[in-house]
Amino acid sequence: MSAIDARTITVSEFGRIYAGQTYDGVMIQPKDIQELRGYIDEQNTKVSGEKAHYYDFLKPIRNGVQVNNYVGVLQTDSGLTIEILPKIYGKSASLEDKKVIRNLFFQMLKTARNINGKYYEMTNLDMRRNTIFEVFISMFLTQSSRIFKQGIKANYVSIQSNERFLKGKLLTGSHIRKNSFNNSKFYNEFDEYQANIPENQLLKTTLIFLLKRSKDHQNLRLIKEQLLYFDNVDEIRDPNQTFHKVQLGRDYVYYRQALEWCKIFLRGQSFTSFKGSSLAFALLFPMDKIFEAYISSIAIKSLPEYEISAQDKTYWLFDGTEETSRGYQLRPDLVLRDVTSKQTIIVDTKWKLLDHTGPTQADLYQMYVYFTRYKHNKEDVDKVILLYPYSENYNEQEFRSIKKANAELGAKVQVRFVDLLSVNIEEEVCKILK
């Protein structure tokens, strides 16, 4: 068993990792915590115009770190692999429960297409793999195999070489230095049509990178098979420089997804808005976005009688006037409009296990704003829903702004739960939303 294979641990969202403690048979070393804290320091910066605080991803605690609500896999330079699973009410750290939760995460991930502005094809997830990391490797191999089926691209590459025949432009200075005592050769520059281009170099380098890290027999077999296609392609030492040379024109469209995976593995760029050099790689997903995508997918599939708009941008908090422009666009997660009755249902999904205190005041204010502004714009709003994953710490209930004679004029905010592990998940979601 390799060092990397032996040093894999699994934790849930908000789990804590301490130096000197053992998790899944792995002793956490001070160096592991040091590298994770280095990653935290890197994330406490502004990325792509957004404030990316360290506590969004990992939080420093005494003698350790705490993971937050990002799910996926991290690997430190020293070889510690941390698999982070969603936190599901009532589930333990047993191997069987981990398997159930891992499969649930994959099922939810299949519905995600666009995460923080990055598009990935998730529908062909192979859930037979034992870890999230191996599933991601499998996804890359699926994309790279499509390249082999459609044909590896080649292009004209500029080459400088000492040849027996003059093939192109004679490089006079180099020719004199190298051939002053050898009149039988010409040092010249010429173009040669070959597969040793930046796009293929990145694919080969990623395959070699994964060959050293994968422990799944099927993945390893495919990696070795695919490397055979790249015998005449160079491995690269500086991926960043090579990525700058990539030009994905129309003829290279089928390379795009595989090269996005190359960025993840070789540059540490993840599905989130951050990256760093303190880790070997980080493949992390924001669970609030995954939960939203999952519920949206079920609703669109199961409720054909509704027109469904995800991240609806129809209205603003304030209308424009002669003196001021409209401002603060409203973006509820889901808006369902019944094509027959014309009633409207507004939904915000919240990836949070509610405790006895219930929804936050800010969330209730937000739902009241949705109700009011959609009503102002002549929509027949039936109800607004805050939808959470199942928890027994808080009972479902309905808040009403008016209880008496004119109750139909008041806002109706429902707090509802969905059991993500239910075998009848689609029926449950439909019952809640209707």
Coordinates of C-alpha atoms in Angstrom, one line a residue:
M1 CA 0.0 0.0 0.0
S2 CA 1.4 3.4 -1.0
A3 CA 1.8 6.3 1.3
I4 CA -0.8 8.3 -0.5
D5 CA -3.3 5.4 -0.4
A6 CA -2.6 4.9 3.3
R7 CA -3.1 8.6 4.1
T8 CA -6.7 9.1 3.1
I9 CA -9.4 10.3 5.6
T10 CA -13.1 11.1 5.3
V11 CA -14.8 13.8 7.2
S12 CA -18.2 15.5 7.0
E13 CA -19.0 19.2 6.5
F14 CA -17.9 21.2 9.5
G15 CA -15.8 18.4 10.7
R16 CA -12.6 19.1 12.7
I17 CA -9.1 17.8 12.1
Y18 CA -6.5 18.0 14.8
A19 CA -2.8 17.3 14.7
G20 CA -1.9 14.2 16.7
Q21 CA -5.3 12.5 16.3
T22 CA -6.1 9.5 14.2
Y23 CA -8.8 9.4 11.6
D24 CA -9.7 6.3 9.6
G25 CA -6.4 4.8 10.8
V26 CA -4.3 7.8 9.7
M27 CA -2.3 9.9 12.2
I28 CA -2.5 13.6 11.4
Q29 CA 1.0 15.1 11.5
P30 CA 1.8 18.8 12.4
K31 CA 3.0 19.2 8.8
D32 CA -0.4 18.3 7.5
I33 CA -2.0 21.1 9.6
Q34 CA 0.7 23.5 8.6
E35 CA 0.0 22.9 4.9
L36 CA -3.7 23.3 5.4
R37 CA -3.2 26.5 7.3
G38 CA -1.0 27.7 4.5
Y39 CA -3.9 27.1 2.2
I40 CA -6.2 29.1 4.5
D41 CA -3.8 32.1 4.3
E42 CA -3.8 32.0 0.5
Q43 CA -7.6 32.1 0.4
N44 CA -7.8 35.2 2.6
T45 CA -7.6 37.3 -0.5
K46 CA -9.8 38.9 -3.2
V47 CA -10.4 36.5 -6.1
S48 CA -12.1 37.5 -9.3
G49 CA -13.6 40.6 -7.7
E50 CA -15.2 38.6 -4.8
K51 CA -14.2 38.6 -1.2
A52 CA -13.0 35.1 -0.6
H53 CA -12.5 34.8 3.2
Y54 CA -10.6 31.8 4.5
Y55 CA -13.5 30.7 6.6
D56 CA -15.5 30.0 3.5
F57 CA -13.4 26.9 2.9
L58 CA -11.3 26.0 5.9
K59 CA -11.3 27.6 9.3
P60 CA -8.2 27.6 11.6
I61 CA -8.9 26.2 15.1
R62 CA -6.6 25.4 18.0
N63 CA -4.1 22.7 16.9
G64 CA -6.1 22.0 13.8
V65 CA -8.6 23.1 11.1
Q66 CA -12.3 22.8 10.5
V67 CA -13.8 22.2 7.1
N68 CA -16.9 24.2 6.1
N69 CA -19.8 23.7 3.7
Y70 CA -17.7 22.8 0.7
V71 CA -17.7 19.1 -0.4
G72 CA -15.1 17.3 -2.4
V73 CA -11.4 16.4 -1.9
L74 CA -8.2 18.1 -0.9
Q75 CA -4.7 16.7 -1.1
T76 CA -1.7 18.2 0.7
D77 CA 1.8 18.3 -0.8
S78 CA 2.8 15.7 1.8
G79 CA 0.2 13.3 0.6
L80 CA -2.7 13.6 3.0
T81 CA -6.0 13.2 1.1
I82 CA -9.1 14.6 2.8
E83 CA -12.5 13.5 1.4
I84 CA -15.3 15.9 2.6
L85 CA -18.8 14.5 2.5
P86 CA -22.2 16.3 3.0
K87 CA -23.5 16.4 6.5
I88 CA -26.8 14.5 6.6
Y89 CA -29.1 14.4 9.6
G90 CA -29.1 11.1 11.5
K91 CA -26.1 9.6 9.6
S92 CA -22.9 8.4 11.4
A93 CA -19.3 8.0 10.4
S94 CA -19.7 4.3 9.7
L95 CA -18.4 2.9 6.4
E96 CA -21.9 2.0 5.3
D97 CA -23.3 5.5 6.0
K98 CA -20.3 7.1 4.2
K99 CA -21.1 5.0 1.2
V100 CA -24.8 6.1 1.3
I101 CA -23.9 9.8 1.6
R102 CA -21.2 9.5 -1.1
N103 CA -23.7 8.1 -3.5
L104 CA -26.2 10.8 -2.6
F105 CA -23.6 13.5 -3.3
F106 CA -22.9 11.9 -6.7
Q107 CA -26.6 11.8 -7.5
M108 CA -27.0 15.5 -6.6
L109 CA -23.8 16.4 -8.5
K110 CA -25.2 14.9 -11.7
T111 CA -27.7 17.7 -11.9
A112 CA -25.1 20.5 -11.6
R113 CA -24.1 22.0 -14.9
N114 CA -22.9 25.5 -14.0
I115 CA -21.1 26.1 -10.8
N116 CA -19.8 29.6 -10.1
G117 CA -19.7 30.3 -13.8
K118 CA -17.8 27.1 -14.7
Y119 CA -19.5 24.5 -16.8
Y120 CA -18.8 20.8 -16.3
E121 CA -20.6 17.8 -17.8
M122 CA -21.6 15.7 -14.8
T123 CA -24.3 13.4 -16.2
N124 CA -21.9 10.5 -16.7
L125 CA -20.6 10.2 -13.2
D126 CA -19.5 6.6 -12.5
M127 CA -20.7 6.1 -8.9
R128 CA -19.0 2.7 -8.6
R129 CA -15.7 4.3 -7.6
N130 CA -14.9 4.2 -3.8
T131 CA -13.9 7.8 -3.3
I132 CA -14.8 11.3 -4.7
F133 CA -11.3 11.6 -6.0
E134 CA -11.5 8.4 -8.1
V135 CA -14.8 9.5 -9.5
F136 CA -13.3 12.8 -10.7
I137 CA -10.4 10.9 -12.3
S138 CA -13.0 8.8 -14.0
M139 CA -14.7 11.9 -15.3
F140 CA -11.5 13.2 -16.8
L141 CA -10.8 9.9 -18.4
T142 CA -14.2 9.9 -20.0
Q143 CA -13.6 13.3 -21.5
S144 CA -10.1 12.3 -22.7
S145 CA -11.4 9.1 -24.3
R146 CA -13.7 11.2 -26.5
I147 CA -10.7 12.9 -27.9
F148 CA -9.1 9.6 -28.9
K149 CA -12.4 8.5 -30.6
Q150 CA -12.7 11.8 -32.6
G151 CA -8.9 11.9 -33.3
I152 CA -5.9 13.4 -31.6
K153 CA -5.2 16.8 -33.1
A154 CA -1.8 17.6 -34.7
N155 CA -0.4 20.9 -36.0
Y156 CA 2.6 22.4 -37.6
V157 CA 5.3 22.8 -34.9
S158 CA 8.4 24.9 -35.4
I159 CA 11.6 22.8 -35.0
Q160 CA 15.3 23.8 -34.9
S161 CA 17.5 20.8 -35.7
N162 CA 20.8 19.8 -37.2
E163 CA 19.8 17.8 -40.4
R164 CA 21.5 16.2 -43.3
F165 CA 19.3 18.1 -45.7
L166 CA 18.2 21.8 -45.7
K167 CA 14.5 21.6 -44.9
G168 CA 13.6 25.2 -44.2
K169 CA 15.4 28.3 -43.1
L170 CA 19.2 28.0 -42.4
L171 CA 20.1 29.5 -39.0
T172 CA 23.4 30.9 -40.0
G173 CA 24.9 31.6 -36.6
S174 CA 23.9 28.3 -35.1
H175 CA 25.0 26.5 -38.2
I176 CA 28.5 28.0 -38.0
R177 CA 28.9 27.2 -34.3
K178 CA 27.7 23.6 -34.7
N179 CA 29.0 22.6 -38.1
S180 CA 32.3 24.4 -38.6
F181 CA 34.0 21.1 -38.9
N182 CA 31.1 19.2 -40.4
N183 CA 30.0 20.2 -43.8
S184 CA 27.5 17.3 -44.2
K185 CA 24.8 18.9 -41.9
F186 CA 22.6 22.0 -41.9
Y187 CA 21.3 23.6 -38.7
N188 CA 17.9 24.9 -39.8
E189 CA 14.4 25.8 -38.7
F190 CA 11.4 24.2 -40.3
D191 CA 7.8 23.3 -39.6
E192 CA 6.8 19.7 -39.0
Y193 CA 3.2 18.4 -38.7
Q194 CA 3.1 16.5 -35.4
A195 CA 1.0 15.7 -32.4
N196 CA 3.5 17.3 -29.9
I197 CA 1.3 20.4 -29.4
P198 CA 0.4 22.2 -26.1
E199 CA -3.0 20.6 -25.8
N200 CA -1.7 17.1 -26.1
Q201 CA 1.2 17.8 -23.8
L202 CA -1.2 18.9 -21.1
L203 CA -3.3 15.8 -21.5
K204 CA -0.2 13.5 -21.3
T205 CA 1.1 15.4 -18.2
T206 CA -2.2 15.0 -16.5
L207 CA -2.3 11.3 -17.2
I208 CA 1.1 10.9 -15.7
F209 CA 0.1 13.0 -12.7
L210 CA -2.9 10.8 -12.1
L211 CA -1.0 7.5 -12.7
K212 CA 1.0 8.3 -9.5
R213 CA -2.1 9.0 -7.4
S214 CA -5.0 6.8 -8.5
K215 CA -5.6 3.5 -6.7
D216 CA -8.6 2.4 -8.6
H217 CA -7.7 -0.6 -10.9
Q218 CA -10.1 0.5 -13.7
N219 CA -8.8 4.1 -13.6
L220 CA -5.2 2.9 -13.7
R221 CA -5.9 0.6 -16.6
L222 CA -7.5 3.4 -18.7
I223 CA -4.6 5.8 -17.8
K224 CA -2.0 3.4 -19.0
E225 CA -4.0 2.7 -22.2
Q226 CA -4.4 6.4 -23.0
L227 CA -0.7 7.1 -22.4
L228 CA 0.1 4.8 -25.3
Y229 CA -1.5 7.4 -27.7
F230 CA 1.1 10.0 -26.5
D231 CA 4.4 8.2 -27.1
N232 CA 5.6 11.0 -29.3
V233 CA 4.3 13.8 -27.1
D234 CA 6.4 15.6 -24.5
E235 CA 5.6 15.7 -20.8
I236 CA 5.8 19.3 -19.5
R237 CA 7.3 20.8 -16.4
D238 CA 5.5 24.2 -16.4
P239 CA 1.7 23.7 -17.0
N240 CA 1.0 27.4 -16.4
Q241 CA 3.2 28.4 -19.3
T242 CA 1.7 25.7 -21.5
F243 CA -1.9 26.7 -20.8
H244 CA -1.1 30.2 -22.1
K245 CA -0.3 28.5 -25.5
V246 CA -3.6 26.7 -25.8
Q247 CA -5.8 28.0 -28.5
L248 CA -9.2 26.3 -28.6
G249 CA -10.7 27.2 -31.9
R250 CA -13.7 25.5 -33.5
D251 CA -11.6 22.4 -34.5
Y252 CA -10.7 21.9 -30.9
V253 CA -14.1 22.1 -29.2
Y254 CA -14.1 18.5 -28.2
Y255 CA -10.8 19.1 -26.3
R256 CA -12.4 21.8 -24.0
Q257 CA -13.8 19.7 -21.2
A258 CA -10.7 17.4 -20.8
L259 CA -8.5 20.5 -20.7
E260 CA -10.7 22.0 -18.0
W261 CA -10.0 18.9 -15.9
C262 CA -6.3 19.3 -16.7
K263 CA -6.5 22.8 -15.0
I264 CA -8.1 21.3 -12.0
F265 CA -5.4 18.6 -11.5
L266 CA -2.3 20.5 -12.7
R267 CA -3.1 24.0 -11.5
G268 CA -5.2 23.4 -8.4
Q269 CA -8.1 25.3 -9.9
S270 CA -11.3 24.1 -8.5
F271 CA -15.1 24.4 -9.0
T272 CA -15.0 27.3 -6.5
S273 CA -13.6 30.8 -7.1
F274 CA -10.3 30.1 -5.4
K275 CA -7.0 28.4 -6.1
G276 CA -3.8 27.9 -4.3
S277 CA -0.3 26.5 -4.3
S278 CA -0.1 25.1 -0.8
L279 CA -2.0 22.0 -1.8
A280 CA -1.4 19.4 -4.5
F281 CA -5.0 20.1 -5.6
A282 CA -8.4 21.0 -4.3
L283 CA -11.7 19.9 -5.9
L284 CA -14.4 21.4 -3.9
F285 CA -18.1 22.1 -4.5
P286 CA -20.3 24.7 -2.7
M287 CA -23.1 22.5 -1.3
D288 CA -25.7 25.3 -1.4
K289 CA -25.3 25.4 -5.2
I290 CA -25.5 21.7 -5.5
F291 CA -28.6 21.5 -3.4
E292 CA -30.3 24.2 -5.4
A293 CA -29.4 22.5 -8.7
Y294 CA -30.8 19.2 -7.4
I295 CA -34.1 20.6 -6.3
S296 CA -34.4 22.6 -9.6
S297 CA -33.7 19.5 -11.6
I298 CA -36.4 17.5 -9.8
A299 CA -39.0 20.3 -10.2
I300 CA -38.3 20.8 -13.9
K301 CA -38.5 17.1 -14.6
S302 CA -41.6 16.3 -12.4
L303 CA -43.8 19.4 -12.7
P304 CA -44.6 19.9 -16.4
E305 CA -47.8 21.9 -15.5
Y306 CA -45.6 24.7 -14.3
E307 CA -43.3 27.2 -16.0
I308 CA -40.2 27.1 -13.9
S309 CA -37.6 29.7 -13.7
A310 CA -34.3 29.1 -11.8
Q311 CA -32.6 32.2 -10.4
D312 CA -35.5 34.3 -11.6
K313 CA -34.5 37.9 -12.5
T314 CA -37.9 39.3 -13.4
Y315 CA -38.2 42.0 -10.7
W316 CA -36.1 44.5 -8.7
L317 CA -36.5 45.6 -5.1
F318 CA -37.0 49.2 -6.2
D319 CA -38.7 50.5 -9.3
G320 CA -37.0 53.2 -11.3
T321 CA -38.3 56.8 -11.1
E322 CA -37.5 60.0 -12.9
E323 CA -34.8 60.7 -10.3
T324 CA -33.4 57.2 -9.7
S325 CA -32.9 54.0 -11.6
R326 CA -34.2 50.7 -10.4
G327 CA -32.0 48.8 -8.0
Y328 CA -31.3 45.5 -6.2
Q329 CA -32.4 42.8 -8.5
L330 CA -34.3 40.0 -6.8
R331 CA -33.1 36.4 -7.6
P332 CA -35.1 33.7 -5.9
D333 CA -33.8 30.2 -6.5
L334 CA -37.0 28.9 -8.1
V335 CA -40.2 30.5 -9.3
L336 CA -43.0 28.2 -10.4
R337 CA -45.9 29.7 -12.4
D338 CA -48.9 27.4 -12.9
V339 CA -49.8 27.6 -16.6
T340 CA -53.5 27.0 -15.8
S341 CA -54.3 28.8 -12.6
K342 CA -51.6 31.4 -13.1
Q343 CA -50.6 31.1 -9.4
T344 CA -47.0 31.7 -8.5
I345 CA -44.9 29.8 -6.0
I346 CA -41.5 31.1 -4.9
V347 CA -38.8 28.9 -3.4
D348 CA -35.4 29.5 -1.8
T349 CA -33.3 26.4 -1.1
K350 CA -31.1 26.5 2.0
W351 CA -28.3 24.0 2.6
K352 CA -28.4 24.0 6.4
L353 CA -29.5 21.6 9.1
L354 CA -31.9 23.8 11.1
D355 CA -31.6 23.8 14.9
H356 CA -34.3 24.8 17.4
T357 CA -33.9 28.5 16.5
G358 CA -35.3 28.0 13.0
P359 CA -34.7 30.2 10.0
T360 CA -32.6 33.3 10.3
Q361 CA -34.4 36.7 10.5
A362 CA -32.6 37.7 7.3
D363 CA -34.0 34.7 5.4
L364 CA -37.6 35.4 6.6
Y365 CA -37.2 39.1 5.6
Q366 CA -36.0 38.0 2.2
M367 CA -39.0 35.7 1.6
Y368 CA -41.3 38.5 2.7
V369 CA -39.7 40.8 0.1
Y370 CA -40.2 38.2 -2.6
F371 CA -43.9 37.8 -1.8
T372 CA -44.4 41.6 -1.6
R373 CA -42.6 42.6 -4.8
Y374 CA -44.1 39.8 -7.0
K375 CA -47.5 40.8 -5.6
H376 CA -46.7 44.5 -6.5
N377 CA -46.2 43.3 -10.1
K378 CA -49.6 41.7 -10.3
E379 CA -48.5 38.1 -9.8
D380 CA -50.9 35.8 -7.9
V381 CA -48.4 34.6 -5.3
D382 CA -49.8 31.6 -3.5
K383 CA -46.9 31.0 -1.1
V384 CA -43.2 31.3 -0.7
I385 CA -41.1 28.4 0.7
L386 CA -37.9 28.1 2.5
L387 CA -36.7 24.5 1.7
Y388 CA -34.1 22.8 3.9
P389 CA -32.7 19.2 4.1
Y390 CA -34.5 17.1 6.7
S391 CA -33.9 17.8 10.4
E392 CA -35.8 16.8 13.5
N393 CA -34.5 19.8 15.4
Y394 CA -37.2 22.2 14.1
N395 CA -40.8 21.5 13.0
E396 CA -42.2 22.5 9.7
Q397 CA -44.4 25.6 10.0
E398 CA -46.1 28.5 8.2
F399 CA -45.6 32.1 9.0
R400 CA -48.4 34.6 8.1
S401 CA -48.1 38.4 8.1
I402 CA -51.9 38.8 8.5
K403 CA -54.0 36.3 10.5
K404 CA -57.5 37.8 10.6
A405 CA -60.1 39.0 8.1
N406 CA -57.8 39.9 5.3
A407 CA -55.5 37.0 5.6
E408 CA -55.5 36.3 1.9
L409 CA -53.7 39.6 1.4
G410 CA -50.8 38.8 3.7
A411 CA -47.6 37.0 3.0
K412 CA -47.5 33.2 3.6
V413 CA -43.9 31.9 4.3
Q414 CA -43.6 28.1 4.7
V415 CA -40.6 26.3 6.2
R416 CA -40.4 22.9 4.7
F417 CA -38.0 19.9 4.8
V418 CA -37.0 17.3 2.2
D419 CA -35.5 13.9 3.0
L420 CA -32.7 13.6 0.5
L421 CA -32.3 9.9 1.3
S422 CA -36.0 9.1 0.6
V423 CA -36.6 6.6 -2.2
N424 CA -39.6 8.8 -3.2
I425 CA -37.6 12.0 -3.3
E426 CA -39.3 13.3 -6.5
E427 CA -42.8 12.7 -5.0
E428 CA -41.8 14.5 -1.8
V429 CA -40.4 17.5 -3.7
C430 CA -43.6 17.7 -5.8
K431 CA -45.8 17.5 -2.8
I432 CA -43.9 20.4 -1.1
L433 CA -43.8 22.7 -4.1
K434 CA -47.4 22.3 -5.3

